XYZ file of C-alpha atoms in Angstrom:
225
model
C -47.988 20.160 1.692
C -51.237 21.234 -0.894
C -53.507 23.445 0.897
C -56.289 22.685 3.201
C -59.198 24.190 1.022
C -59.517 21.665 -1.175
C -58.815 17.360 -2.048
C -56.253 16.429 -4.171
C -58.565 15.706 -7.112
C -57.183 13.138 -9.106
C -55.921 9.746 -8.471
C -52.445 10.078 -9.929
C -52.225 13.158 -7.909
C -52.945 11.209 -4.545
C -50.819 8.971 -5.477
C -47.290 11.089 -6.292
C -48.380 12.634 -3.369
C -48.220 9.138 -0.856
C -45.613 7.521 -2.753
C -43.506 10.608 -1.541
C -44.563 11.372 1.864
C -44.381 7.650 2.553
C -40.334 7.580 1.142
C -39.853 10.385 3.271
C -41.552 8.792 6.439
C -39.914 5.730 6.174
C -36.884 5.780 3.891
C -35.584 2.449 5.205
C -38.046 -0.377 4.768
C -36.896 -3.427 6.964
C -39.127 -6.826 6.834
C -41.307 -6.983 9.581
C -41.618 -10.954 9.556
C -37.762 -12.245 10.650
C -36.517 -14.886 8.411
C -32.641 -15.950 7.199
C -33.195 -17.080 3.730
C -36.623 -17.388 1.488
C -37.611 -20.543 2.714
C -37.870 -18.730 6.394
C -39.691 -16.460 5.016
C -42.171 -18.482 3.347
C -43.464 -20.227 6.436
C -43.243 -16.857 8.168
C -45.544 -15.600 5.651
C -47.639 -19.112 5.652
C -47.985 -18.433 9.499
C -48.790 -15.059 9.391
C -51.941 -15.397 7.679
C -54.878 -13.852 10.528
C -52.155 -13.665 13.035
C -49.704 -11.037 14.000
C -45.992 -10.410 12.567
C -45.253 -10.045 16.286
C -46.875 -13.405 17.110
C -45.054 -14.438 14.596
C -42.089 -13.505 15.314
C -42.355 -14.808 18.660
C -43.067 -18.460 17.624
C -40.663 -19.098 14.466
C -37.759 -19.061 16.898
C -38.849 -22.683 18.018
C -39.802 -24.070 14.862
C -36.540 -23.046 13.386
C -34.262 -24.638 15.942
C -36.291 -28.028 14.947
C -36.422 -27.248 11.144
C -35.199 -24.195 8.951
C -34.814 -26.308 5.628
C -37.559 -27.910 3.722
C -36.010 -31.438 3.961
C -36.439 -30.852 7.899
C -39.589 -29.629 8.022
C -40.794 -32.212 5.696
C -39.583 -34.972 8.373
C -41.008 -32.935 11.575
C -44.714 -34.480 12.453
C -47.135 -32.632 11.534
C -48.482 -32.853 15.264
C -45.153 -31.240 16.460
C -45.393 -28.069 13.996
C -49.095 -27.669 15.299
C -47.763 -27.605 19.090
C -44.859 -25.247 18.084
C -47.474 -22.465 15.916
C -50.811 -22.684 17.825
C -50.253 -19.009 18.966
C -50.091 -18.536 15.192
C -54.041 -19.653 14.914
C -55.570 -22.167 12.133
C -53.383 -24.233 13.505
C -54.462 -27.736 11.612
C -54.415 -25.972 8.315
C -51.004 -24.113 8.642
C -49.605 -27.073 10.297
C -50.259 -29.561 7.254
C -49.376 -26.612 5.071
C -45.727 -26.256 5.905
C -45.040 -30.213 5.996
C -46.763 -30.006 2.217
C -45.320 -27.395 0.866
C -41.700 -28.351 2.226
C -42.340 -32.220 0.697
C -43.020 -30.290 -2.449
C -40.167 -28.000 -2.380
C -38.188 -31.152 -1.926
C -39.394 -33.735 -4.592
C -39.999 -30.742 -7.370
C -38.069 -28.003 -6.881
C -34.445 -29.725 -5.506
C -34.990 -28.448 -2.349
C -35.404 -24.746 -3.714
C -38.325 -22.301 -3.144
C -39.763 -21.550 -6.547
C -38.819 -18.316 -7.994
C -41.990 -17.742 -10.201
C -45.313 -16.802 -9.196
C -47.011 -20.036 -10.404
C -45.071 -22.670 -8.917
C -45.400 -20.830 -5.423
C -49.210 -20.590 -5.670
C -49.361 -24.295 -6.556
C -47.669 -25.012 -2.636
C -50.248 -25.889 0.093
C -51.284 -23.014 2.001
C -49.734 -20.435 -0.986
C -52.189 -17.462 -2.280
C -51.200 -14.902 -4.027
C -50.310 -12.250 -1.237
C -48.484 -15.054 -0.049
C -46.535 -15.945 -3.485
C -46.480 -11.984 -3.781
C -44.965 -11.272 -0.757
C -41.962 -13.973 -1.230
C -41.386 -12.788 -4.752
C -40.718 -9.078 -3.657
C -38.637 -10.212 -0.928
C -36.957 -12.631 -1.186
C -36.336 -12.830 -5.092
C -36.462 -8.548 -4.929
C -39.165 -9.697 -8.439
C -41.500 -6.064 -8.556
C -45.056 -7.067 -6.646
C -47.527 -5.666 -4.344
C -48.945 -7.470 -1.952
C -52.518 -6.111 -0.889
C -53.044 -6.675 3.257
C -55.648 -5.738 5.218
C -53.996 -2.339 6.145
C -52.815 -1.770 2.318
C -56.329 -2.400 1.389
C -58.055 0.072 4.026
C -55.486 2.870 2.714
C -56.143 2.643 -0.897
C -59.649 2.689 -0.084
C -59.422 5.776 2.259
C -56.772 7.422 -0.067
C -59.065 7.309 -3.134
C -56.496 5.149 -5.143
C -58.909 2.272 -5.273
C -62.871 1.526 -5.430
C -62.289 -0.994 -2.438
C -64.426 -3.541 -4.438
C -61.651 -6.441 -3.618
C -58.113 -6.947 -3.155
C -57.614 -7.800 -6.488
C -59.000 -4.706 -7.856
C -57.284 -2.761 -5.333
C -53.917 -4.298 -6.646
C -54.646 -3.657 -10.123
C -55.610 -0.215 -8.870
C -52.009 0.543 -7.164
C -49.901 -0.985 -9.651
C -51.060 1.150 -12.391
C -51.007 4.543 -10.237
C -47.423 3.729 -8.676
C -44.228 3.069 -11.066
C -43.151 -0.832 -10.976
C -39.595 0.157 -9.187
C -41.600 1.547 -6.193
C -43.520 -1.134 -5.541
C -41.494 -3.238 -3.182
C -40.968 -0.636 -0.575
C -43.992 1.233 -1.297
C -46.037 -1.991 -0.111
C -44.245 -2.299 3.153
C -44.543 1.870 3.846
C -48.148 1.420 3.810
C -48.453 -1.357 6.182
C -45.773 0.559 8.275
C -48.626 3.743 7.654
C -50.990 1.650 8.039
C -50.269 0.042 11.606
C -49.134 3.042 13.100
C -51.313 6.165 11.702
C -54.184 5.245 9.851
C -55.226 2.272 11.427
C -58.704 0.640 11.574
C -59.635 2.292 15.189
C -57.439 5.506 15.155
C -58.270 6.166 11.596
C -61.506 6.679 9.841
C -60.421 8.179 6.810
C -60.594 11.600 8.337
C -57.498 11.768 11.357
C -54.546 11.039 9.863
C -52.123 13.372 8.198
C -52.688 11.495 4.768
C -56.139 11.272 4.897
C -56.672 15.156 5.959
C -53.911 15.970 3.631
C -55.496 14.388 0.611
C -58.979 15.485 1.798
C -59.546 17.864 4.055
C -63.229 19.062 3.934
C -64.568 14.755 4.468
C -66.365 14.756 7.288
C -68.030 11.414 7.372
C -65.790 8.087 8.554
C -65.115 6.278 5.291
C -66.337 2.547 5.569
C -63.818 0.764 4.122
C -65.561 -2.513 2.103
C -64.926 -6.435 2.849
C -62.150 -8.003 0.849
């Protein structure tokens, strides 16, 4: 571990330095969002959108047993996926979302979930993080998908300028090498949600944040995304 005198004073330093304390901390990085194939895991990404993986978790159970394939869900009233995922929250919007995007998958794509960034954005209810997320795992395609707790670490880390998520993923995909990415992405939430989080954490409590700078003393204000 450096010493305690001083910050790690460059960027690529902070960042050899995370990429392998986090491998260390977590060498096994499971999916936190349960799913059986990559259309699963698409609406448990759609769903998880200002909720909860647990939440999540919690309320694909039903909606599977009704519909796990697009051409199910596509067929499933939309009023019946909004009674299923209200725990999820923006209920009208995801609700519409999945029947969309499953018609879509249907009538374009045979049935298939895309495999390229593009055609997953076009979907209802797609962004990027979204598209990002399914790319890395389900199609194992290099990405990093910037959260809220992904964002709040870079920031805090000095690896980004915090001025948006998409600067904060340029910012992380030029410090960390392209094979890392996939894991790396999920050890920071993991980091994230457990050590540095927005309460516990203000940039100075953690073991990463004293490690990388240890004479901060003022709470580091992490910007909007």
């Amino acid at each position: 571990m450096p010493g305690k005198s001083s910050s790690i004073k460059t960027r690529a330093a902070r960042a050899a330095y995370v990429d392998k304390r986090l491998a260390a901390l977590y060498p096994e990085t499971p999916i936190p969002l349960k799913h059986d194939d990559a259309f699963t895991l698409l609406v448990a990404v759609v769903l998880s959108a200002q909720c909860t993986d647990k939440r999540v978790n919690e309320v694909t159970p039903g909606l599977f047993a009704l519909a796990r394939t697009p051409e199910q869900m596509m067929r499933l009233p939309v009023g019946e996926i909004a009674r299923i995922i209200r725990p999820c929250g923006l209920t009208p919007q995801k609700s519409k979302a999945l029947s969309g995007l499953s018609k879509i998958i249907v009538e374009k794509h045979n049935g298939r979930v895309p495999r390229t960034f593009e055609e997953l954005e076009a979907l209802p209810g797609v962004g990027h993080k979204t598209a990002s997320v399914v790319m890395a795992q389900a199609w194992g395609v290099p990405a990093f998908p910037v959260d809220t707790h992904i964002h709040r670490l870079a920031f805090r880390w000095g690896l980004s300028d915090g001025r948006s998520v998409v600067q904060t993923e340029r910012d992380l995909k030029k410090l960390f090498p392209r094979e890392h990415w996939n894991a790396l992405h999920l050890r920071m939430i993991y980091y994230g949600r457990e050590h540095c989080t927005a309460r516990g954490c203000d940039g100075t409590v953690c073991e990463i944040c004293r490690t990388l700078f240890p004479n901060r003393k003022k709470a580091v204000r992490v910007r909007s995304k």
